[in-house]
């Protein structure tokens, strides 16, 4: 069953329930994997195995691997954006709340907004298409229609 709910429309125009980070439990998996790879046994393997065979040479970058997993631990949302989920310091959310608007689609400067740059980098074209859709059809129409992610 697909959830069609206004509360899942993020301030930036993305739809929380379409987010693969949320659906795939990325942060939970990263926490679990981090526990395993930080074990003394794995550290020892990561130190020795790259010397044994070229196919495992990536393990020589153990610290970078652990750093990436530590970052991935923050990719989970237990709540949707409007309930405080997503990134705690999201500039888009702060801006919309300060302007007392429902989302970027209610802002005159959305097309040139630097705060949307990270969304564009992570989801090329998606936020702008969604914002335009909401401006044309309203949130209800957007929810019923095609959403980009």
mmCIF file of C-alpha atoms in Angstrom:
data_model
loop_
_atom_site.group_PDB
_atom_site.id
_atom_site.type_symbol
_atom_site.label_atom_id
_atom_site.label_comp_id
_atom_site.label_asym_id
_atom_site.label_seq_id
_atom_site.Cartn_x
_atom_site.Cartn_y
_atom_site.Cartn_z
ATOM 1 C CA UNK A 1 0.000 0.000 0.000
ATOM 2 C CA UNK A 2 1.375 3.399 -0.994
ATOM 3 C CA UNK A 3 0.962 6.108 1.617
ATOM 4 C CA UNK A 4 -0.493 9.322 0.183
ATOM 5 C CA UNK A 5 -0.207 11.873 2.974
ATOM 6 C CA UNK A 6 0.622 15.597 3.010
ATOM 7 C CA UNK A 7 2.790 15.154 6.084
ATOM 8 C CA UNK A 8 5.255 13.200 3.930
ATOM 9 C CA UNK A 9 5.897 16.155 1.609
ATOM 10 C CA UNK A 10 9.217 17.605 2.755
ATOM 11 C CA UNK A 11 9.837 21.351 2.762
ATOM 12 C CA UNK A 12 12.073 20.909 -0.307
ATOM 13 C CA UNK A 13 9.370 19.088 -2.281
ATOM 14 C CA UNK A 14 10.725 15.556 -1.970
ATOM 15 C CA UNK A 15 8.307 12.874 -0.772
ATOM 16 C CA UNK A 16 9.653 11.132 2.362
ATOM 17 C CA UNK A 17 7.996 7.788 1.645
ATOM 18 C CA UNK A 18 9.847 7.528 -1.687
ATOM 19 C CA UNK A 19 13.248 7.922 -0.023
ATOM 20 C CA UNK A 20 15.444 4.857 -0.455
ATOM 21 C CA UNK A 21 17.423 5.843 2.660
ATOM 22 C CA UNK A 22 14.266 5.548 4.737
ATOM 23 C CA UNK A 23 12.883 2.471 2.981
ATOM 24 C CA UNK A 24 16.120 0.510 2.923
ATOM 25 C CA UNK A 25 17.082 1.237 6.558
ATOM 26 C CA UNK A 26 20.546 2.419 5.488
ATOM 27 C CA UNK A 27 21.465 3.781 8.914
ATOM 28 C CA UNK A 28 20.404 0.586 10.703
ATOM 29 C CA UNK A 29 22.473 -1.511 8.302
ATOM 30 C CA UNK A 30 25.468 0.829 8.650
ATOM 31 C CA UNK A 31 25.320 0.624 12.466
ATOM 32 C CA UNK A 32 25.192 -3.168 12.292
ATOM 33 C CA UNK A 33 28.061 -3.364 9.817
ATOM 34 C CA UNK A 34 30.139 -0.833 11.763
ATOM 35 C CA UNK A 35 29.865 -3.017 14.861
ATOM 36 C CA UNK A 36 31.298 -5.925 12.913
ATOM 37 C CA UNK A 37 34.096 -4.122 11.051
ATOM 38 C CA UNK A 38 35.343 -2.357 14.185
ATOM 39 C CA UNK A 39 36.041 -5.714 15.822
ATOM 40 C CA UNK A 40 39.678 -6.590 16.446
ATOM 41 C CA UNK A 41 39.306 -9.653 14.225
ATOM 42 C CA UNK A 42 38.149 -7.625 11.226
ATOM 43 C CA UNK A 43 40.842 -4.961 11.764
ATOM 44 C CA UNK A 44 43.476 -7.695 11.697
ATOM 45 C CA UNK A 45 42.003 -9.173 8.510
ATOM 46 C CA UNK A 46 41.808 -5.731 6.889
ATOM 47 C CA UNK A 47 45.487 -5.258 7.662
ATOM 48 C CA UNK A 48 46.651 -8.598 6.266
ATOM 49 C CA UNK A 49 44.341 -9.644 3.427
ATOM 50 C CA UNK A 50 45.235 -6.835 0.968
ATOM 51 C CA UNK A 51 48.807 -8.167 0.961
ATOM 52 C CA UNK A 52 47.550 -11.627 0.033
ATOM 53 C CA UNK A 53 45.488 -10.874 -3.067
ATOM 54 C CA UNK A 54 44.844 -7.810 -5.259
ATOM 55 C CA UNK A 55 41.090 -8.380 -5.195
ATOM 56 C CA UNK A 56 41.061 -7.326 -1.511
ATOM 57 C CA UNK A 57 43.320 -4.273 -1.873
ATOM 58 C CA UNK A 58 40.384 -2.001 -1.005
ATOM 59 C CA UNK A 59 40.628 -3.247 2.584
ATOM 60 C CA UNK A 60 43.884 -1.301 2.859
ATOM 61 C CA UNK A 61 41.651 1.776 3.127
ATOM 62 C CA UNK A 62 40.068 0.519 6.343
ATOM 63 C CA UNK A 63 39.939 3.931 8.065
ATOM 64 C CA UNK A 64 38.150 5.520 5.093
ATOM 65 C CA UNK A 65 35.724 2.601 4.984
ATOM 66 C CA UNK A 66 34.932 3.016 8.684
ATOM 67 C CA UNK A 67 34.531 6.777 8.170
ATOM 68 C CA UNK A 68 32.038 6.208 5.364
ATOM 69 C CA UNK A 69 30.061 3.763 7.509
ATOM 70 C CA UNK A 70 30.060 6.228 10.415
ATOM 71 C CA UNK A 71 28.618 8.870 8.086
ATOM 72 C CA UNK A 72 26.021 6.407 6.758
ATOM 73 C CA UNK A 73 24.806 5.899 10.333
ATOM 74 C CA UNK A 74 23.253 9.369 10.056
ATOM 75 C CA UNK A 75 21.265 8.565 6.899
ATOM 76 C CA UNK A 76 18.224 7.247 8.687
ATOM 77 C CA UNK A 77 14.945 8.964 9.406
ATOM 78 C CA UNK A 78 12.661 7.654 12.101
ATOM 79 C CA UNK A 79 10.241 10.512 11.348
ATOM 80 C CA UNK A 80 9.386 12.448 8.219
ATOM 81 C CA UNK A 81 10.816 15.917 7.600
ATOM 82 C CA UNK A 82 7.849 17.823 9.016
ATOM 83 C CA UNK A 83 8.056 15.843 12.257
ATOM 84 C CA UNK A 84 11.748 16.631 12.707
ATOM 85 C CA UNK A 85 13.217 13.757 10.684
ATOM 86 C CA UNK A 86 15.900 14.181 8.073
ATOM 87 C CA UNK A 87 19.007 16.206 8.772
ATOM 88 C CA UNK A 88 18.717 18.037 12.100
ATOM 89 C CA UNK A 89 20.315 21.218 10.772
ATOM 90 C CA UNK A 90 18.503 21.344 7.433
ATOM 91 C CA UNK A 91 18.721 24.926 6.160
ATOM 92 C CA UNK A 92 15.670 24.410 3.952
ATOM 93 C CA UNK A 93 13.480 23.420 6.892
ATOM 94 C CA UNK A 94 14.814 26.338 8.988
ATOM 95 C CA UNK A 95 14.164 28.801 6.163
ATOM 96 C CA UNK A 96 10.593 27.614 5.565
ATOM 97 C CA UNK A 97 9.830 27.685 9.274
ATOM 98 C CA UNK A 98 11.279 31.201 9.621
ATOM 99 C CA UNK A 99 9.194 32.384 6.664
ATOM 100 C CA UNK A 100 6.140 30.510 8.019
ATOM 101 C CA UNK A 101 5.588 28.756 4.680
ATOM 102 C CA UNK A 102 4.675 25.110 3.968
ATOM 103 C CA UNK A 103 7.558 24.597 1.584
ATOM 104 C CA UNK A 104 9.830 26.055 -1.075
ATOM 105 C CA UNK A 105 6.915 26.138 -3.531
ATOM 106 C CA UNK A 106 5.479 29.077 -1.564
ATOM 107 C CA UNK A 107 8.715 31.085 -1.816
ATOM 108 C CA UNK A 108 9.338 33.615 -4.598
ATOM 109 C CA UNK A 109 13.098 32.960 -4.627
ATOM 110 C CA UNK A 110 13.009 29.153 -4.906
ATOM 111 C CA UNK A 111 14.507 29.018 -8.433
ATOM 112 C CA UNK A 112 17.731 30.727 -7.355
ATOM 113 C CA UNK A 113 17.919 29.430 -3.791
ATOM 114 C CA UNK A 114 21.387 28.285 -2.728
ATOM 115 C CA UNK A 115 19.845 26.183 0.044
ATOM 116 C CA UNK A 116 18.481 23.792 -2.589
ATOM 117 C CA UNK A 117 21.973 23.147 -4.038
ATOM 118 C CA UNK A 118 22.637 19.996 -1.998
ATOM 119 C CA UNK A 119 19.252 18.580 -3.009
ATOM 120 C CA UNK A 120 20.103 19.225 -6.657
ATOM 121 C CA UNK A 121 23.446 17.446 -6.226
ATOM 122 C CA UNK A 122 21.874 14.426 -4.509
ATOM 123 C CA UNK A 123 18.640 14.302 -6.538
ATOM 124 C CA UNK A 124 19.310 16.049 -9.888
ATOM 125 C CA UNK A 125 16.193 17.843 -11.097
ATOM 126 C CA UNK A 126 13.855 16.112 -8.637
ATOM 127 C CA UNK A 127 13.198 18.889 -6.136
ATOM 128 C CA UNK A 128 12.613 21.516 -8.825
ATOM 129 C CA UNK A 129 10.221 19.242 -10.739
ATOM 130 C CA UNK A 130 8.334 18.490 -7.525
ATOM 131 C CA UNK A 131 8.215 22.159 -6.486
ATOM 132 C CA UNK A 132 6.870 23.107 -9.912
ATOM 133 C CA UNK A 133 4.300 20.297 -9.696
ATOM 134 C CA UNK A 134 3.103 21.516 -6.282
ATOM 135 C CA UNK A 135 2.905 25.096 -7.571
ATOM 136 C CA UNK A 136 0.756 23.897 -10.516
ATOM 137 C CA UNK A 137 -1.411 21.248 -8.856
ATOM 138 C CA UNK A 138 -1.228 21.903 -5.120
ATOM 139 C CA UNK A 139 0.036 19.393 -2.589
ATOM 140 C CA UNK A 140 -2.964 17.088 -3.102
ATOM 141 C CA UNK A 141 -2.415 16.956 -6.859
ATOM 142 C CA UNK A 142 1.297 16.393 -6.401
ATOM 143 C CA UNK A 143 0.706 13.511 -3.986
ATOM 144 C CA UNK A 144 -1.639 11.802 -6.451
ATOM 145 C CA UNK A 145 0.677 12.400 -9.409
ATOM 146 C CA UNK A 146 4.198 11.504 -10.379
ATOM 147 C CA UNK A 147 6.844 12.373 -7.822
ATOM 148 C CA UNK A 148 10.546 12.637 -8.577
ATOM 149 C CA UNK A 149 13.301 11.510 -6.279
#
